[in-house]
């Protein structure tokens, strides 16, 4: 029996309470969010509980359930996958319940005051590139969820959560950047072998510091490909950002205006790469060139 089966975390703008009698859950969460633990708050955004099912599956080939306010939105997973399940479940909590921001499936990094949003589908190399950039001096705002303010400022609110890496990317990043800290590797998940890289201390320290978007880049890893970056239509960028949004359909016109403001002030690119070193060099050069492009008018939306 755990002495204190509750953990209170400040995760970006959200307060999360995790309750569990499974040591690997709370110990793992404390490792991944070592700088985020807080005293019991007056208000909690997400009350999460994780426990073994009752009956046989609590002990034979044990499983774990994820619940939000007592509701189980997912089927149970093997107990060995409890920590990834917590991370995936927290993603679901944010994307399914938060309407204070326009939420895009994208990584966000910042350097020299310039935030770059990187939307991409699974398997594109987005998280690997994000992790490498963060280990190379960029600030981590998010690996998975870009929280765009609704006030028209074109700013992203940081989450600075751990970066989820899969399969060969784990050894690639840990070998290239020995200073990177990782949680345990979880094998044979639906996404393969998974490990989470901790957010750097500076990114956590600056988690209340929003950043203005000045670039939208769609990355794609292609084995053996040359490093290529080319301009992308703002109109198609807006359409793709809307597709990658979790709550565009709920926010409606307000969401459209937010995205229009973001693409107006950004340079938009497609990016293909296979050489990580070349990618890092290109991104460092890019932040010296990106300039705000506000007030370009409707002509930017000609397809």
Short mmCIF file of C-alpha atoms in Angstrom, two decimals:
data_model
loop_
_atom_site.label_atom_id
_atom_site.label_comp_id
_atom_site.label_asym_id
_atom_site.label_seq_id
_atom_site.Cartn_x
_atom_site.Cartn_y
_atom_site.Cartn_z
CA UNK A 1 0.00 0.00 0.00
CA UNK A 2 1.39 3.38 -1.01
CA UNK A 3 1.77 5.94 1.77
CA UNK A 4 0.43 8.75 -0.43
CA UNK A 5 -1.51 7.45 -3.46
CA UNK A 6 -2.07 10.95 -4.86
CA UNK A 7 0.15 13.18 -6.98
CA UNK A 8 -0.66 16.80 -7.88
CA UNK A 9 1.05 18.22 -10.95
CA UNK A 10 1.13 21.60 -12.68
CA UNK A 11 1.35 20.82 -16.40
CA UNK A 12 1.48 24.05 -18.37
CA UNK A 13 -1.83 25.85 -17.74
CA UNK A 14 -3.46 22.70 -16.33
CA UNK A 15 -3.58 21.22 -12.84
CA UNK A 16 -3.65 17.42 -12.79
CA UNK A 17 -4.29 15.09 -9.87
CA UNK A 18 -3.19 11.48 -10.32
CA UNK A 19 -4.47 8.80 -7.95
CA UNK A 20 -3.09 5.28 -8.06
CA UNK A 21 -2.14 2.36 -5.88
CA UNK A 22 0.34 1.22 -8.55
CA UNK A 23 3.88 2.28 -7.67
CA UNK A 24 5.10 2.39 -11.27
CA UNK A 25 2.47 5.01 -12.13
CA UNK A 26 3.28 7.53 -9.40
CA UNK A 27 7.03 6.83 -9.44
CA UNK A 28 7.08 7.20 -13.22
CA UNK A 29 5.01 10.39 -13.17
CA UNK A 30 7.29 11.85 -10.49
CA UNK A 31 10.29 11.06 -12.69
CA UNK A 32 8.80 12.53 -15.87
CA UNK A 33 7.41 15.60 -14.08
CA UNK A 34 10.07 15.96 -11.39
CA UNK A 35 9.82 19.78 -11.32
CA UNK A 36 6.00 19.98 -11.49
CA UNK A 37 4.75 18.48 -8.24
CA UNK A 38 2.68 20.95 -6.21
CA UNK A 39 0.77 21.06 -2.94
CA UNK A 40 -2.91 20.01 -3.05
CA UNK A 41 -4.58 22.76 -5.11
CA UNK A 42 -7.94 24.44 -4.64
CA UNK A 43 -8.99 23.52 -8.18
CA UNK A 44 -8.04 20.57 -10.38
CA UNK A 45 -8.65 20.42 -14.13
CA UNK A 46 -8.27 16.65 -14.47
CA UNK A 47 -8.84 14.05 -11.74
CA UNK A 48 -7.10 10.96 -13.13
CA UNK A 49 -7.06 7.55 -11.47
CA UNK A 50 -5.16 4.46 -12.59
CA UNK A 51 -5.75 1.05 -11.04
CA UNK A 52 -5.77 -2.64 -11.80
CA UNK A 53 -9.13 -4.09 -12.85
CA UNK A 54 -11.01 -6.08 -10.25
CA UNK A 55 -11.03 -9.82 -10.63
CA UNK A 56 -8.61 -12.15 -12.37
CA UNK A 57 -7.02 -9.55 -14.67
CA UNK A 58 -5.85 -7.60 -11.66
CA UNK A 59 -3.26 -10.34 -11.05
CA UNK A 60 -3.05 -12.80 -13.95
CA UNK A 61 -1.51 -11.03 -16.92
CA UNK A 62 -2.31 -7.87 -14.97
CA UNK A 63 -3.83 -4.86 -16.66
CA UNK A 64 -4.39 -1.21 -15.80
CA UNK A 65 -7.41 1.06 -16.29
CA UNK A 66 -7.28 4.81 -16.94
CA UNK A 67 -10.18 6.84 -15.55
CA UNK A 68 -11.10 10.51 -15.64
CA UNK A 69 -13.62 11.47 -12.97
CA UNK A 70 -14.47 7.78 -12.62
CA UNK A 71 -15.12 7.31 -16.36
CA UNK A 72 -12.96 4.82 -18.30
CA UNK A 73 -12.63 6.11 -21.90
CA UNK A 74 -10.22 3.35 -22.98
CA UNK A 75 -9.92 -0.39 -22.79
CA UNK A 76 -7.38 -1.58 -20.20
CA UNK A 77 -3.75 -2.06 -21.22
CA UNK A 78 -1.09 -4.41 -19.85
CA UNK A 79 0.20 -3.19 -16.50
CA UNK A 80 3.69 -2.83 -17.99
CA UNK A 81 2.29 -0.02 -20.20
CA UNK A 82 0.86 2.00 -17.32
CA UNK A 83 3.21 4.98 -17.71
CA UNK A 84 2.69 5.44 -21.48
CA UNK A 85 -1.04 5.03 -20.84
CA UNK A 86 -0.92 7.91 -18.38
CA UNK A 87 0.75 10.13 -20.99
CA UNK A 88 -1.64 9.12 -23.75
CA UNK A 89 -4.58 9.52 -21.42
CA UNK A 90 -3.48 13.01 -20.42
CA UNK A 91 -3.32 13.90 -24.12
CA UNK A 92 -6.93 12.76 -24.43
CA UNK A 93 -7.99 14.75 -21.36
CA UNK A 94 -6.60 17.96 -22.82
CA UNK A 95 -7.78 17.50 -26.41
CA UNK A 96 -11.27 16.31 -25.46
CA UNK A 97 -12.12 18.84 -22.77
CA UNK A 98 -10.17 22.07 -23.25
CA UNK A 99 -11.81 24.91 -25.18
CA UNK A 100 -9.63 27.70 -23.80
CA UNK A 101 -7.16 27.21 -26.68
CA UNK A 102 -7.19 26.08 -30.28
CA UNK A 103 -5.35 22.76 -30.04
CA UNK A 104 -3.25 21.52 -32.96
CA UNK A 105 -1.51 18.15 -33.23
CA UNK A 106 1.97 19.60 -33.54
CA UNK A 107 5.33 20.01 -31.87
CA UNK A 108 6.40 23.53 -30.92
CA UNK A 109 9.95 24.73 -30.27
CA UNK A 110 11.37 28.22 -29.76
CA UNK A 111 14.72 29.93 -30.14
CA UNK A 112 15.67 33.60 -30.17
CA UNK A 113 12.06 34.50 -29.40
CA UNK A 114 10.74 32.72 -32.49
CA UNK A 115 8.37 29.78 -32.12
CA UNK A 116 8.09 27.19 -34.87
CA UNK A 117 5.00 24.98 -35.07
CA UNK A 118 5.58 21.54 -36.62
CA UNK A 119 2.35 19.70 -37.49
CA UNK A 120 2.78 16.15 -38.79
CA UNK A 121 1.06 12.75 -38.72
CA UNK A 122 2.52 9.79 -36.79
CA UNK A 123 5.64 8.30 -38.37
CA UNK A 124 6.82 11.58 -39.87
CA UNK A 125 9.85 11.97 -37.60
CA UNK A 126 8.31 14.97 -35.85
CA UNK A 127 9.08 13.87 -32.30
CA UNK A 128 12.63 12.78 -33.18
CA UNK A 129 13.31 16.15 -34.78
CA UNK A 130 11.68 17.95 -31.85
CA UNK A 131 13.80 16.04 -29.31
CA UNK A 132 17.00 16.74 -31.24
CA UNK A 133 16.22 20.46 -31.48
CA UNK A 134 15.45 20.64 -27.77
CA UNK A 135 18.72 18.88 -26.95
CA UNK A 136 20.49 21.34 -29.25
CA UNK A 137 19.43 24.48 -27.40
CA UNK A 138 15.83 25.07 -28.48
CA UNK A 139 13.11 25.58 -25.89
CA UNK A 140 10.45 22.89 -25.73
CA UNK A 141 6.89 24.17 -25.71
CA UNK A 142 5.24 20.93 -26.75
CA UNK A 143 5.90 17.63 -28.47
CA UNK A 144 2.29 16.76 -29.31
CA UNK A 145 -0.16 19.58 -28.62
CA UNK A 146 0.18 23.20 -29.71
CA UNK A 147 -2.07 25.39 -27.54
CA UNK A 148 -2.86 28.52 -29.56
CA UNK A 149 -4.29 31.48 -27.70
CA UNK A 150 -7.73 32.63 -28.80
CA UNK A 151 -7.03 36.35 -28.27
CA UNK A 152 -5.51 36.96 -31.71
CA UNK A 153 -1.97 37.37 -30.36
CA UNK A 154 -0.63 34.47 -32.42
CA UNK A 155 1.04 33.04 -29.32
CA UNK A 156 1.46 29.46 -28.15
CA UNK A 157 1.10 28.52 -24.47
CA UNK A 158 3.79 26.02 -23.37
CA UNK A 159 3.14 22.59 -21.93
CA UNK A 160 6.78 21.43 -21.75
CA UNK A 161 5.74 17.81 -21.28
CA UNK A 162 8.04 14.83 -21.91
CA UNK A 163 8.80 13.98 -25.55
CA UNK A 164 7.49 10.57 -26.61
CA UNK A 165 10.06 8.68 -28.70
CA UNK A 166 9.56 5.34 -30.39
CA UNK A 167 11.74 2.44 -31.48
CA UNK A 168 15.08 3.47 -33.06
CA UNK A 169 14.54 7.12 -32.14
CA UNK A 170 15.17 6.32 -28.47
CA UNK A 171 18.71 5.04 -29.05
CA UNK A 172 19.34 7.69 -31.70
CA UNK A 173 18.60 10.59 -29.36
CA UNK A 174 20.14 9.03 -26.24
CA UNK A 175 23.31 8.20 -28.17
CA UNK A 176 23.61 11.58 -29.88
CA UNK A 177 22.71 13.60 -26.76
CA UNK A 178 24.02 11.88 -23.60
CA UNK A 179 22.68 14.74 -21.46
CA UNK A 180 19.09 13.80 -22.33
CA UNK A 181 17.17 12.15 -19.49
CA UNK A 182 14.69 9.37 -20.16
CA UNK A 183 12.01 7.47 -18.35
CA UNK A 184 11.88 3.67 -18.65
CA UNK A 185 11.55 1.99 -22.05
CA UNK A 186 8.18 0.29 -22.46
CA UNK A 187 8.24 -2.55 -24.98
CA UNK A 188 5.60 -3.92 -27.32
CA UNK A 189 3.04 -1.12 -27.08
CA UNK A 190 0.66 -0.36 -29.92
CA UNK A 191 3.26 2.21 -31.02
CA UNK A 192 6.24 -0.13 -30.61
CA UNK A 193 8.95 0.38 -28.00
CA UNK A 194 8.33 3.71 -26.29
CA UNK A 195 10.31 5.96 -23.94
CA UNK A 196 9.75 9.53 -22.79
CA UNK A 197 12.50 12.14 -22.78
CA UNK A 198 12.19 14.60 -19.90
CA UNK A 199 11.68 18.26 -20.74
CA UNK A 200 14.86 20.28 -20.04
CA UNK A 201 14.86 22.26 -16.81
CA UNK A 202 14.97 25.59 -18.64
CA UNK A 203 11.86 24.72 -20.66
CA UNK A 204 10.04 23.82 -17.45
CA UNK A 205 11.25 26.98 -15.70
CA UNK A 206 9.88 29.11 -18.58
CA UNK A 207 6.60 27.21 -18.89
CA UNK A 208 4.53 30.34 -18.20
CA UNK A 209 6.31 32.27 -20.96
CA UNK A 210 4.21 32.16 -24.14
CA UNK A 211 5.91 32.47 -27.53
CA UNK A 212 4.82 34.12 -30.77
CA UNK A 213 4.54 31.81 -33.77
CA UNK A 214 6.70 32.94 -36.67
CA UNK A 215 7.02 29.74 -38.66
CA UNK A 216 4.90 26.70 -39.55
CA UNK A 217 6.93 23.74 -40.82
CA UNK A 218 5.58 20.36 -41.96
CA UNK A 219 8.45 17.89 -41.35
CA UNK A 220 8.82 14.46 -42.87
CA UNK A 221 11.62 11.97 -42.37
CA UNK A 222 12.44 10.04 -45.57
CA UNK A 223 15.27 7.53 -45.42
CA UNK A 224 18.12 8.60 -47.70
CA UNK A 225 16.44 11.87 -48.69
CA UNK A 226 18.32 15.11 -49.13
CA UNK A 227 17.62 17.89 -46.65
CA UNK A 228 15.04 20.05 -48.43
CA UNK A 229 13.01 23.05 -47.30
CA UNK A 230 10.60 24.89 -49.55
CA UNK A 231 7.87 27.46 -49.14
CA UNK A 232 4.31 26.28 -48.73
CA UNK A 233 1.11 28.14 -49.62
CA UNK A 234 -0.43 29.94 -46.66
CA UNK A 235 -3.87 28.83 -47.84
CA UNK A 236 -2.95 25.14 -47.80
CA UNK A 237 -1.13 25.65 -44.51
CA UNK A 238 -4.32 27.02 -42.94
CA UNK A 239 -6.36 24.12 -44.32
CA UNK A 240 -3.90 21.54 -43.00
CA UNK A 241 -3.72 23.19 -39.58
CA UNK A 242 -7.51 23.04 -39.41
CA UNK A 243 -7.39 19.32 -40.25
CA UNK A 244 -4.77 18.74 -37.55
CA UNK A 245 -6.85 20.60 -34.95
CA UNK A 246 -8.76 18.75 -32.24
CA UNK A 247 -11.37 21.45 -31.58
CA UNK A 248 -11.58 23.60 -34.72
CA UNK A 249 -15.08 22.27 -35.39
CA UNK A 250 -16.22 23.38 -31.92
CA UNK A 251 -14.64 26.84 -31.92
CA UNK A 252 -15.74 27.55 -35.49
CA UNK A 253 -15.23 31.11 -36.72
CA UNK A 254 -13.01 31.94 -33.76
CA UNK A 255 -10.70 29.05 -34.66
CA UNK A 256 -10.51 30.20 -38.28
CA UNK A 257 -9.52 33.72 -37.23
CA UNK A 258 -6.83 32.32 -34.91
CA UNK A 259 -5.34 30.21 -37.69
CA UNK A 260 -5.53 33.02 -40.20
CA UNK A 261 -3.64 35.27 -37.82
CA UNK A 262 -0.99 32.61 -37.23
CA UNK A 263 -0.32 31.93 -40.91
CA UNK A 264 -0.36 35.65 -41.73
CA UNK A 265 2.50 36.26 -39.32
CA UNK A 266 4.45 33.11 -40.27
CA UNK A 267 6.59 31.75 -43.04
CA UNK A 268 5.28 28.32 -43.99
CA UNK A 269 7.38 25.42 -45.26
CA UNK A 270 7.49 21.76 -46.15
CA UNK A 271 10.62 20.03 -44.88
CA UNK A 272 12.09 16.65 -45.83
CA UNK A 273 15.15 15.21 -44.14
CA UNK A 274 17.13 12.08 -43.32
CA UNK A 275 20.32 13.60 -41.88
CA UNK A 276 19.62 14.91 -38.38
CA UNK A 277 22.78 17.02 -38.22
CA UNK A 278 21.84 18.85 -41.41
CA UNK A 279 18.33 19.38 -40.07
CA UNK A 280 19.67 20.94 -36.87
CA UNK A 281 21.95 23.26 -38.82
CA UNK A 282 19.14 24.34 -41.13
CA UNK A 283 16.77 25.12 -38.26
CA UNK A 284 19.42 27.19 -36.50
CA UNK A 285 19.94 29.18 -39.69
CA UNK A 286 16.21 29.53 -40.20
CA UNK A 287 15.50 31.45 -37.01
CA UNK A 288 17.89 34.16 -38.16
CA UNK A 289 15.81 34.62 -41.32
CA UNK A 290 12.19 34.24 -40.20
CA UNK A 291 10.44 37.61 -39.94
CA UNK A 292 6.83 38.40 -38.99
CA UNK A 293 4.62 38.70 -42.04
CA UNK A 294 1.52 40.31 -40.57
CA UNK A 295 -0.92 42.34 -42.60
CA UNK A 296 -0.40 40.56 -45.92
CA UNK A 297 -4.08 40.67 -46.86
CA UNK A 298 -6.45 38.18 -48.46
CA UNK A 299 -4.10 37.59 -51.40
CA UNK A 300 -2.20 35.18 -49.17
CA UNK A 301 -5.17 32.79 -49.40
CA UNK A 302 -5.18 32.30 -53.16
CA UNK A 303 -4.79 28.52 -53.77
#
